[in-house]
mmCIF file of C-alpha atoms and ligand atoms in Angstrom:
data_model
loop_
_atom_site.group_PDB
_atom_site.id
_atom_site.type_symbol
_atom_site.label_atom_id
_atom_site.label_comp_id
_atom_site.label_asym_id
_atom_site.label_seq_id
_atom_site.Cartn_x
_atom_site.Cartn_y
_atom_site.Cartn_z
ATOM 1 C CA MET A 1 -32.701 -52.246 64.696
ATOM 2 C CA ASN A 2 -36.313 -52.089 62.684
ATOM 3 C CA TYR A 3 -37.859 -48.432 62.481
ATOM 4 C CA ILE A 4 -40.124 -46.044 60.330
ATOM 5 C CA GLU A 5 -39.160 -43.425 57.697
ATOM 6 C CA PRO A 6 -42.170 -41.131 58.516
ATOM 7 C CA HIS A 7 -40.993 -38.463 55.874
ATOM 8 C CA GLY A 8 -39.126 -39.055 52.966
ATOM 9 C CA HIS A 9 -39.888 -37.484 49.361
ATOM 10 C CA MET A 10 -39.049 -41.013 47.646
ATOM 11 C CA VAL A 11 -39.797 -39.626 44.364
ATOM 12 C CA SER A 12 -37.033 -37.619 44.050
ATOM 13 C CA ARG A 13 -34.656 -40.244 45.437
ATOM 14 C CA THR A 14 -32.702 -43.413 43.943
ATOM 15 C CA THR A 15 -33.396 -47.325 44.084
ATOM 16 C CA ASP A 16 -30.038 -47.717 45.547
ATOM 17 C CA ASP A 17 -31.661 -45.192 48.616
ATOM 18 C CA TYR A 18 -34.583 -48.043 49.062
ATOM 19 C CA GLU A 19 -31.874 -50.673 49.557
ATOM 20 C CA ARG A 20 -29.710 -48.745 51.620
ATOM 21 C CA MET A 21 -32.787 -47.766 53.570
ATOM 22 C CA ALA A 22 -33.793 -51.583 53.825
ATOM 23 C CA ILE A 23 -30.763 -53.098 54.918
ATOM 24 C CA ALA A 24 -30.415 -50.278 57.873
ATOM 25 C CA GLY A 25 -34.020 -51.807 59.275
ATOM 26 C CA CYS A 26 -36.521 -49.299 57.562
ATOM 27 C CA GLN A 27 -39.767 -50.876 57.538
ATOM 28 C CA ALA A 28 -42.063 -48.457 56.385
ATOM 29 C CA ILE A 29 -41.781 -45.254 54.703
ATOM 30 C CA CYS A 30 -44.327 -42.087 54.730
ATOM 31 C CA GLU A 31 -44.330 -39.735 51.875
ATOM 32 C CA PRO A 32 -45.870 -36.237 52.113
ATOM 33 C CA ALA A 33 -47.159 -34.323 48.872
ATOM 34 C CA PHE A 34 -44.011 -31.591 48.437
ATOM 35 C CA TRP A 35 -42.288 -29.149 46.389
ATOM 36 C CA ALA A 36 -40.619 -30.685 43.393
ATOM 37 C CA GLY A 37 -37.806 -28.291 43.409
ATOM 38 C CA PHE A 38 -39.773 -26.361 40.773
ATOM 39 C CA ASP A 39 -43.083 -25.146 40.107
ATOM 40 C CA ARG A 40 -45.696 -27.318 38.705
ATOM 41 C CA ALA A 41 -47.458 -25.561 35.383
ATOM 42 C CA SER A 42 -50.734 -27.075 36.041
ATOM 43 C CA ALA A 43 -52.804 -29.136 37.872
ATOM 44 C CA ASP A 44 -52.065 -32.043 35.715
ATOM 45 C CA GLY A 45 -48.638 -32.332 37.116
ATOM 46 C CA PHE A 46 -50.196 -32.641 40.408
ATOM 47 C CA TYR A 47 -52.441 -35.774 39.207
ATOM 48 C CA ASP A 48 -49.442 -37.540 37.898
ATOM 49 C CA TYR A 49 -47.476 -36.485 41.160
ATOM 50 C CA PHE A 50 -50.316 -37.991 42.936
ATOM 51 C CA ARG A 51 -50.450 -41.474 40.906
ATOM 52 C CA GLN A 52 -46.383 -41.535 41.303
ATOM 53 C CA ILE A 53 -46.982 -41.398 45.251
ATOM 54 C CA THR A 54 -50.067 -43.438 45.764
ATOM 55 C CA GLU A 55 -49.491 -46.089 43.041
ATOM 56 C CA TYR A 56 -45.868 -46.381 41.510
ATOM 57 C CA GLU A 57 -43.389 -45.754 44.832
ATOM 58 C CA PRO A 58 -45.659 -48.256 47.076
ATOM 59 C CA LYS A 59 -44.219 -50.856 44.342
ATOM 60 C CA ARG A 60 -40.960 -49.506 44.010
ATOM 61 C CA ALA A 61 -40.414 -49.701 47.823
ATOM 62 C CA ALA A 62 -42.499 -53.349 47.881
ATOM 63 C CA LYS A 63 -39.398 -54.802 46.186
ATOM 64 C CA PHE A 64 -37.229 -53.822 49.010
ATOM 65 C CA GLY A 65 -39.774 -55.381 51.972
ATOM 66 C CA ILE A 66 -40.806 -51.685 52.816
ATOM 67 C CA GLN A 67 -44.462 -50.644 53.042
ATOM 68 C CA HIS A 68 -45.143 -47.317 51.597
ATOM 69 C CA TYR A 69 -47.521 -45.031 52.636
ATOM 70 C CA SER A 70 -48.552 -40.852 51.286
ATOM 71 C CA TRP A 71 -50.040 -37.704 51.912
ATOM 72 C CA LEU A 72 -51.709 -35.463 49.379
ATOM 73 C CA CYS A 73 -52.108 -31.655 49.233
ATOM 74 C CA ILE A 74 -50.718 -28.946 47.108
ATOM 75 C CA ASN A 75 -47.801 -27.742 49.001
ATOM 76 C CA PRO A 76 -46.935 -24.125 50.376
ATOM 77 C CA LYS A 77 -44.559 -23.257 48.492
ATOM 78 C CA GLU A 78 -46.879 -23.469 45.209
ATOM 79 C CA ALA A 79 -50.324 -22.263 47.128
ATOM 80 C CA GLU A 80 -49.493 -18.394 46.609
ATOM 81 C CA ASP A 81 -51.252 -19.206 43.155
ATOM 82 C CA LEU A 82 -55.354 -19.327 44.963
ATOM 83 C CA ALA A 83 -56.209 -21.170 41.567
ATOM 84 C CA LEU A 84 -53.874 -23.601 41.142
ATOM 85 C CA ALA A 85 -54.449 -24.479 44.309
ATOM 86 C CA ASP A 86 -58.165 -24.974 44.074
ATOM 87 C CA ASP A 87 -57.514 -27.198 41.204
ATOM 88 C CA VAL A 88 -55.433 -29.383 42.996
ATOM 89 C CA ILE A 89 -57.331 -29.720 46.216
ATOM 90 C CA ALA A 90 -60.040 -30.629 43.961
ATOM 91 C CA LEU A 91 -58.277 -33.546 42.967
ATOM 92 C CA ILE A 92 -57.736 -35.175 46.284
ATOM 93 C CA PRO A 93 -61.115 -36.567 46.664
ATOM 94 C CA GLN A 94 -59.959 -38.964 43.621
ATOM 95 C CA PHE A 95 -56.849 -40.019 45.537
ATOM 96 C CA ILE A 96 -57.991 -40.150 49.034
ATOM 97 C CA ASP A 97 -59.124 -43.540 49.190
ATOM 98 C CA LYS A 98 -56.543 -45.629 48.241
ATOM 99 C CA PRO A 99 -54.853 -48.258 50.443
ATOM 100 C CA GLY A 100 -51.697 -46.156 50.969
ATOM 101 C CA VAL A 101 -53.040 -42.597 51.765
ATOM 102 C CA LEU A 102 -53.130 -41.913 55.482
ATOM 103 C CA GLY A 103 -54.217 -37.999 55.434
ATOM 104 C CA ILE A 104 -53.714 -34.524 54.062
ATOM 105 C CA GLY A 105 -50.162 -32.953 54.108
ATOM 106 C CA GLU A 106 -47.744 -31.625 54.333
ATOM 107 C CA ILE A 107 -49.566 -28.728 54.500
ATOM 108 C CA GLY A 108 -48.562 -25.533 56.023
ATOM 109 C CA LEU A 109 -46.685 -22.170 55.377
ATOM 110 C CA ASN A 110 -43.627 -21.053 53.838
ATOM 111 C CA LYS A 111 -43.049 -17.189 53.430
ATOM 112 C CA ASN A 112 -46.217 -16.878 55.983
ATOM 113 C CA SER A 113 -48.348 -15.185 53.211
ATOM 114 C CA ARG A 114 -52.203 -14.421 53.245
ATOM 115 C CA ASN A 115 -52.933 -16.988 50.304
ATOM 116 C CA GLU A 116 -50.625 -19.712 52.093
ATOM 117 C CA LEU A 117 -52.614 -19.446 55.081
ATOM 118 C CA LYS A 118 -56.070 -19.495 53.314
ATOM 119 C CA ILE A 119 -54.986 -22.591 51.083
ATOM 120 C CA PHE A 120 -53.818 -24.126 54.976
ATOM 121 C CA GLU A 121 -57.196 -23.300 56.299
ATOM 122 C CA GLN A 122 -58.712 -24.983 53.259
ATOM 123 C CA HIS A 123 -56.620 -28.278 53.406
ATOM 124 C CA VAL A 124 -57.249 -28.529 57.011
ATOM 125 C CA GLN A 125 -61.303 -28.523 56.205
ATOM 126 C CA VAL A 126 -60.839 -31.105 53.692
ATOM 127 C CA ALA A 127 -59.416 -33.334 56.356
ATOM 128 C CA GLN A 128 -61.619 -32.254 58.806
ATOM 129 C CA ASP A 129 -64.291 -33.441 56.154
ATOM 130 C CA TYR A 130 -62.763 -36.495 55.992
ATOM 131 C CA ASP A 131 -61.823 -37.353 59.039
ATOM 132 C CA ALA A 132 -58.553 -37.655 58.021
ATOM 133 C CA LEU A 133 -54.899 -37.107 59.727
ATOM 134 C CA VAL A 134 -53.003 -34.346 59.265
ATOM 135 C CA LEU A 135 -49.193 -33.693 58.516
ATOM 136 C CA ILE A 136 -47.922 -29.906 58.914
ATOM 137 C CA HIS A 137 -44.805 -28.349 57.421
ATOM 138 C CA THR A 138 -43.293 -25.519 59.312
ATOM 139 C CA PRO A 139 -41.544 -22.697 57.390
ATOM 140 C CA HIS A 140 -37.658 -22.412 57.139
ATOM 141 C CA LEU A 141 -35.302 -20.805 59.116
ATOM 142 C CA GLU A 142 -35.903 -17.342 60.392
ATOM 143 C CA ASP A 143 -39.654 -18.091 59.130
ATOM 144 C CA LYS A 144 -40.249 -20.843 61.257
ATOM 145 C CA LEU A 145 -40.970 -19.369 64.659
ATOM 146 C CA LYS A 146 -44.023 -16.865 63.105
ATOM 147 C CA GLY A 147 -45.024 -19.740 60.914
ATOM 148 C CA THR A 148 -45.472 -22.042 63.592
ATOM 149 C CA ARG A 149 -47.432 -19.918 65.641
ATOM 150 C CA LEU A 150 -49.927 -18.849 63.012
ATOM 151 C CA ILE A 151 -50.163 -22.506 62.157
ATOM 152 C CA VAL A 152 -51.412 -22.966 65.910
ATOM 153 C CA GLU A 153 -53.760 -20.091 66.194
ATOM 154 C CA ALA A 154 -55.366 -21.242 62.742
ATOM 155 C CA LEU A 155 -55.819 -24.875 64.017
ATOM 156 C CA LYS A 156 -58.010 -23.206 66.795
ATOM 157 C CA ASN A 157 -60.538 -22.326 64.310
ATOM 158 C CA PHE A 158 -61.289 -26.098 63.833
ATOM 159 C CA PRO A 159 -62.531 -27.667 66.911
ATOM 160 C CA LYS A 160 -63.255 -30.867 65.392
ATOM 161 C CA ILE A 161 -59.294 -31.428 64.360
ATOM 162 C CA LYS A 162 -58.078 -33.271 67.450
ATOM 163 C CA PRO A 163 -54.711 -32.167 67.985
ATOM 164 C CA GLU A 164 -53.415 -35.477 68.633
ATOM 165 C CA ARG A 165 -54.448 -36.343 64.956
ATOM 166 C CA VAL A 166 -52.101 -33.695 63.852
ATOM 167 C CA ILE A 167 -48.209 -33.829 63.463
ATOM 168 C CA ILE A 168 -46.468 -30.124 63.008
ATOM 169 C CA ASP A 169 -42.906 -31.234 61.403
ATOM 170 C CA HIS A 170 -39.974 -29.885 61.210
ATOM 171 C CA VAL A 171 -39.798 -28.058 64.822
ATOM 172 C CA GLU A 172 -36.543 -26.906 66.504
ATOM 173 C CA GLU A 173 -35.717 -25.820 69.778
ATOM 174 C CA HIS A 174 -37.287 -22.400 69.794
ATOM 175 C CA THR A 175 -40.807 -24.179 68.045
ATOM 176 C CA ILE A 176 -41.036 -27.358 70.012
ATOM 177 C CA ASP A 177 -42.755 -26.368 73.618
ATOM 178 C CA HIS A 178 -45.618 -24.283 71.576
ATOM 179 C CA VAL A 179 -46.225 -27.371 69.792
ATOM 180 C CA LEU A 180 -46.144 -29.992 72.173
ATOM 181 C CA ASP A 181 -48.079 -27.958 74.757
ATOM 182 C CA HIS A 182 -50.773 -27.703 72.590
ATOM 183 C CA GLY A 183 -51.241 -31.341 72.499
ATOM 184 C CA PHE A 184 -49.975 -31.736 68.794
ATOM 185 C CA TRP A 185 -47.424 -34.365 67.909
ATOM 186 C CA ALA A 186 -43.943 -32.649 66.752
ATOM 187 C CA GLY A 187 -41.560 -34.341 64.242
ATOM 188 C CA ILE A 188 -37.808 -33.554 64.098
ATOM 189 C CA THR A 189 -36.218 -33.620 60.916
ATOM 190 C CA LEU A 190 -32.569 -34.582 60.727
ATOM 191 C CA TYR A 191 -31.086 -32.345 57.947
ATOM 192 C CA PRO A 192 -27.486 -31.662 57.076
ATOM 193 C CA GLU A 193 -27.716 -27.912 56.898
ATOM 194 C CA SER A 194 -30.486 -26.142 57.294
ATOM 195 C CA LYS A 195 -32.720 -28.303 60.372
ATOM 196 C CA CYS A 196 -31.250 -30.232 63.250
ATOM 197 C CA THR A 197 -28.315 -32.649 63.867
ATOM 198 C CA PRO A 198 -28.405 -36.021 65.799
ATOM 199 C CA ASN A 199 -27.398 -34.379 69.371
ATOM 200 C CA ARG A 200 -29.852 -31.686 68.724
ATOM 201 C CA ALA A 201 -32.524 -34.017 68.017
ATOM 202 C CA ILE A 202 -31.321 -35.971 71.026
ATOM 203 C CA ASP A 203 -31.159 -33.251 72.988
ATOM 204 C CA MET A 204 -35.154 -32.255 72.637
ATOM 205 C CA LEU A 205 -36.226 -35.875 72.796
ATOM 206 C CA GLU A 206 -34.549 -36.007 76.295
ATOM 207 C CA GLN A 207 -35.970 -32.537 77.301
ATOM 208 C CA ARG A 208 -39.767 -33.772 76.383
ATOM 209 C CA HIS A 209 -39.249 -37.535 77.311
ATOM 210 C CA ALA A 210 -39.768 -38.791 73.648
ATOM 211 C CA GLU A 211 -43.545 -37.919 74.150
ATOM 212 C CA GLN A 212 -45.772 -37.405 71.365
ATOM 213 C CA ILE A 213 -42.572 -36.928 68.933
ATOM 214 C CA TRP A 214 -41.049 -38.981 65.972
ATOM 215 C CA MET A 215 -37.862 -38.045 63.841
ATOM 216 C CA ASN A 216 -37.121 -38.379 60.186
ATOM 217 C CA SER A 217 -35.122 -37.488 57.582
ATOM 218 C CA ALA A 218 -37.395 -35.498 55.014
ATOM 219 C CA CYS A 219 -34.827 -36.677 52.215
ATOM 220 C CA ASP A 220 -35.819 -35.209 49.292
ATOM 221 C CA TRP A 221 -34.112 -33.490 46.312
ATOM 222 C CA GLY A 222 -31.727 -31.274 48.031
ATOM 223 C CA ILE A 223 -28.884 -31.987 50.589
ATOM 224 C CA SER A 224 -30.580 -34.659 52.677
ATOM 225 C CA ASP A 225 -29.888 -38.121 54.093
ATOM 226 C CA PRO A 226 -31.822 -41.138 53.891
ATOM 227 C CA LEU A 227 -30.134 -42.807 56.336
ATOM 228 C CA ALA A 228 -30.302 -39.849 59.087
ATOM 229 C CA VAL A 229 -32.677 -41.944 61.290
ATOM 230 C CA PRO A 230 -30.723 -44.990 61.723
ATOM 231 C CA LYS A 231 -27.519 -42.738 62.324
ATOM 232 C CA THR A 232 -29.339 -40.798 64.921
ATOM 233 C CA MET A 233 -30.336 -43.927 66.467
ATOM 234 C CA GLN A 234 -26.862 -45.173 67.095
ATOM 235 C CA ALA A 235 -26.010 -41.581 68.489
ATOM 236 C CA MET A 236 -28.727 -42.616 71.043
ATOM 237 C CA ARG A 237 -27.005 -45.616 71.686
ATOM 238 C CA GLN A 238 -23.976 -43.787 72.306
ATOM 239 C CA ARG A 239 -25.272 -41.414 74.296
ATOM 240 C CA GLY A 240 -26.698 -44.143 76.729
ATOM 241 C CA TRP A 241 -30.270 -44.675 75.735
ATOM 242 C CA THR A 242 -31.960 -47.802 76.311
ATOM 243 C CA THR A 243 -32.622 -50.244 73.153
ATOM 244 C CA GLU A 244 -36.590 -49.627 74.311
ATOM 245 C CA MET A 245 -36.121 -45.862 74.315
ATOM 246 C CA ILE A 246 -34.257 -45.875 70.811
ATOM 247 C CA GLN A 247 -37.297 -48.046 69.647
ATOM 248 C CA ARG A 248 -40.176 -45.657 71.094
ATOM 249 C CA VAL A 249 -38.696 -42.965 69.307
ATOM 250 C CA ALA A 250 -37.847 -44.752 65.727
ATOM 251 C CA TRP A 251 -40.574 -47.082 66.053
ATOM 252 C CA ASP A 252 -43.747 -46.986 68.488
ATOM 253 C CA ASN A 253 -44.044 -43.494 68.263
ATOM 254 C CA PRO A 254 -44.799 -43.309 64.676
ATOM 255 C CA ARG A 255 -46.685 -46.484 64.642
ATOM 256 C CA LYS A 256 -48.904 -45.025 67.089
ATOM 257 C CA PHE A 257 -49.479 -41.869 65.650
ATOM 258 C CA MET A 258 -49.870 -43.199 61.919
ATOM 259 C CA GLY A 259 -51.679 -46.165 63.427
ATOM 260 C CA GLN A 260 -54.678 -43.481 64.329
ATOM 261 C CA CYS A 261 -55.659 -44.562 60.666
ATOM 262 C CA GLU A 262 -56.765 -47.842 60.038
ATOM 263 C CA LYS A 263 -54.908 -48.213 56.592
ATOM 264 C CA PHE A 264 -51.735 -48.068 58.275
ATOM 265 C CA LYS A 265 -51.057 -51.524 59.324
ATOM 266 C CA LEU A 266 -47.493 -52.628 60.791
ATOM 267 C CA MET B 1 -47.310 -43.488 77.280
ATOM 268 C CA PRO B 2 -44.736 -45.700 79.322
ATOM 269 C CA ASP B 3 -42.796 -44.368 81.661
ATOM 270 C CA TRP B 4 -39.749 -42.230 80.542
ATOM 271 C CA THR B 5 -36.527 -44.161 80.739
ATOM 272 C CA PRO B 6 -33.485 -41.691 81.059
ATOM 273 C CA PRO B 7 -30.046 -42.551 79.248
ATOM 274 C CA THR B 8 -27.675 -44.009 81.284
ATOM 275 C CA GLN B 9 -24.638 -41.277 82.079
ATOM 276 C CA VAL B 10 -22.247 -41.143 79.813
ATOM 277 C CA ASN B 11 -19.153 -38.502 79.266
ATOM 278 C CA LEU B 12 -20.979 -35.654 77.234
ATOM 279 C CA VAL B 13 -17.407 -34.114 76.827
ATOM 280 C CA ASP B 14 -15.951 -37.139 75.594
ATOM 281 C CA LEU B 15 -18.451 -37.213 73.164
ATOM 282 C CA GLY B 16 -18.900 -33.617 71.905
ATOM 283 C CA PHE B 17 -15.937 -31.235 72.764
ATOM 284 C CA MET B 18 -13.512 -32.148 69.614
ATOM 285 C CA ASP B 19 -16.864 -31.446 67.479
ATOM 286 C CA SER B 20 -17.810 -28.294 69.279
ATOM 287 C CA ARG B 21 -14.104 -26.977 69.164
ATOM 288 C CA SER B 22 -13.664 -27.534 65.415
ATOM 289 C CA LYS B 23 -16.736 -25.708 65.095
ATOM 290 C CA LEU B 24 -16.175 -22.952 67.049
ATOM 291 C CA ILE B 25 -12.664 -22.434 65.292
ATOM 292 C CA ASP B 26 -14.491 -22.778 61.880
ATOM 293 C CA LEU B 27 -16.671 -19.839 63.081
ATOM 294 C CA ALA B 28 -13.783 -17.761 64.076
ATOM 295 C CA ALA B 29 -12.406 -18.126 61.095
ATOM 296 C CA PHE B 30 -15.580 -17.125 59.103
ATOM 297 C CA LEU B 31 -15.378 -14.015 61.187
ATOM 298 C CA ASP B 32 -11.975 -13.178 60.238
ATOM 299 C CA ARG B 33 -12.492 -14.006 56.613
ATOM 300 C CA VAL B 34 -15.401 -11.885 55.855
ATOM 301 C CA GLN B 35 -13.638 -8.975 57.875
ATOM 302 C CA ARG B 36 -10.761 -9.284 55.960
ATOM 303 C CA ALA B 37 -12.887 -8.929 53.006
ATOM 304 C CA GLY B 38 -14.749 -6.033 53.998
ATOM 305 C CA GLN B 39 -17.976 -7.757 54.613
ATOM 306 C CA GLU B 40 -18.421 -7.846 58.062
ATOM 307 C CA GLY B 41 -21.605 -5.248 57.650
ATOM 308 C CA ASP B 42 -23.645 -7.571 55.892
ATOM 309 C CA PHE B 43 -26.812 -8.333 58.175
ATOM 310 C CA ARG B 44 -26.442 -11.923 58.469
ATOM 311 C CA VAL B 45 -22.794 -11.345 59.776
ATOM 312 C CA GLN B 46 -24.441 -8.841 62.175
ATOM 313 C CA ALA B 47 -27.177 -11.538 63.093
ATOM 314 C CA LEU B 48 -24.452 -13.865 63.805
ATOM 315 C CA LYS B 49 -22.385 -11.532 66.271
ATOM 316 C CA ASN B 50 -25.569 -10.988 68.085
ATOM 317 C CA ALA B 51 -26.414 -14.325 68.612
ATOM 318 C CA ILE B 52 -22.647 -15.287 69.929
ATOM 319 C CA ALA B 53 -23.332 -12.506 72.689
ATOM 320 C CA LEU B 54 -26.179 -14.913 73.648
ATOM 321 C CA LEU B 55 -23.739 -17.990 73.853
ATOM 322 C CA SER B 56 -22.520 -16.568 77.452
ATOM 323 C CA GLN B 57 -25.726 -16.613 79.039
ATOM 324 C CA ASP B 58 -25.989 -19.141 82.047
ATOM 325 C CA GLN B 59 -29.272 -20.895 81.392
ATOM 326 C CA PRO B 60 -29.090 -23.898 79.757
ATOM 327 C CA GLN B 61 -31.295 -22.795 76.659
ATOM 328 C CA ARG B 62 -28.376 -21.274 74.488
ATOM 329 C CA ALA B 63 -29.814 -23.097 71.307
ATOM 330 C CA LYS B 64 -33.359 -21.693 71.500
ATOM 331 C CA ASP B 65 -32.105 -18.312 72.053
ATOM 332 C CA VAL B 66 -29.446 -18.104 69.260
ATOM 333 C CA LEU B 67 -32.640 -19.573 66.871
ATOM 334 C CA LEU B 68 -34.882 -16.933 68.466
ATOM 335 C CA SER B 69 -32.431 -14.017 67.461
ATOM 336 C CA PHE B 70 -32.718 -14.895 64.036
ATOM 337 C CA SER B 71 -36.283 -15.372 63.655
ATOM 338 C CA ASP B 72 -38.818 -12.689 62.198
ATOM 339 C CA PRO B 73 -40.743 -11.857 65.235
ATOM 340 C CA SER B 74 -43.615 -10.400 63.461
ATOM 341 C CA SER B 75 -47.126 -12.197 64.306
ATOM 342 C CA THR B 76 -49.594 -11.188 61.127
ATOM 343 C CA PRO B 77 -49.386 -12.871 57.933
ATOM 344 C CA VAL B 78 -47.484 -10.838 54.745
ATOM 345 C CA GLU B 79 -49.512 -9.469 52.175
ATOM 346 C CA LYS B 80 -47.637 -11.846 49.697
ATOM 347 C CA ALA B 81 -44.810 -14.471 49.326
ATOM 348 C CA ALA B 82 -41.860 -12.468 47.490
ATOM 349 C CA MET B 83 -39.703 -15.145 47.645
ATOM 350 C CA GLN B 84 -39.587 -18.827 48.010
ATOM 351 C CA GLY B 85 -36.785 -19.735 49.943
ATOM 352 C CA ALA B 86 -35.040 -18.447 53.478
ATOM 353 C CA ILE B 87 -31.881 -16.525 54.209
ATOM 354 C CA GLY B 88 -31.315 -17.872 57.856
ATOM 355 C CA ALA B 89 -31.562 -14.393 59.372
ATOM 356 C CA TYR B 90 -34.062 -12.160 59.651
ATOM 357 C CA LYS B 91 -33.641 -8.614 57.769
ATOM 358 C CA LYS B 92 -35.071 -5.680 60.263
HETATM 359 ZN ZN1 ZN C 1 -41.308 -32.880 53.386
#
């Protein structure tokens, strides 16, 4: 069955991964800008990274018949350095009109600091100025609850940002209701250790009737599985899900959210 | 959004019992191991023990409550990010 991988850091993955994803039915991969596993020394590092995700990765994906889209920002892990963050945000206008760029992301918080919050708000302002979609990363583990609440609070100061054009990613059982009840989309990340297993993801999908939710592997340079989405689709089958409902989560939902940007054509 | 079609009923115990049994024994062995090594005073082990107590409640929101028990309950941003990673349990 065809599916969309709405969150994959393919710069960290091998070409073999593209091939395996294509064989599993992946038709499109969306790549948010994120941490590269190390702190970049200057905005030049981000300039090259933005070129990589907007120019080079789409070509690599196309060899396997996969569409590749991207999102731009400086991620919260590197946003503690305000001067660097300003320089990187200043690069966004050069790239935002490129064919596969869907919006601003993955912005958000990491350790819930004042500087992270400040840079988050600057990015939301850019998204508002360009009427762009927004993809938000929520912090890990013990920091997730607080970070999710701070993010939802901060978004209230941007009345022109419509909740249905924002996805708040990496939700878990203690944050999903807060996100969906405020009208935002929610992303569930299938990560072997630190985020969510297929069964927990399916539990949450059932509780919320799979509305305004997508699931992703967030595969990156860490322990992660680029085939987590098709594996979860298989687990849905074993749990009695109909083909139509599996397709709604793996295909219709991400297509509906990203289709709000006219550049997303699938 | 079209209507929600609930999954057909399957035996979830058949599907999940062995996996849960195995994870529970692993957890028990972990607690034994850290105790034998004299490391059970670690705040993370205490956080695990607090979370385990939440499993005996009656409402089907154990996963949520376990996650809440590991979470930073504060609501104001910190002055500065002292590190980049997270530990998994909030140190009071
Ligand atoms: Zn990510």
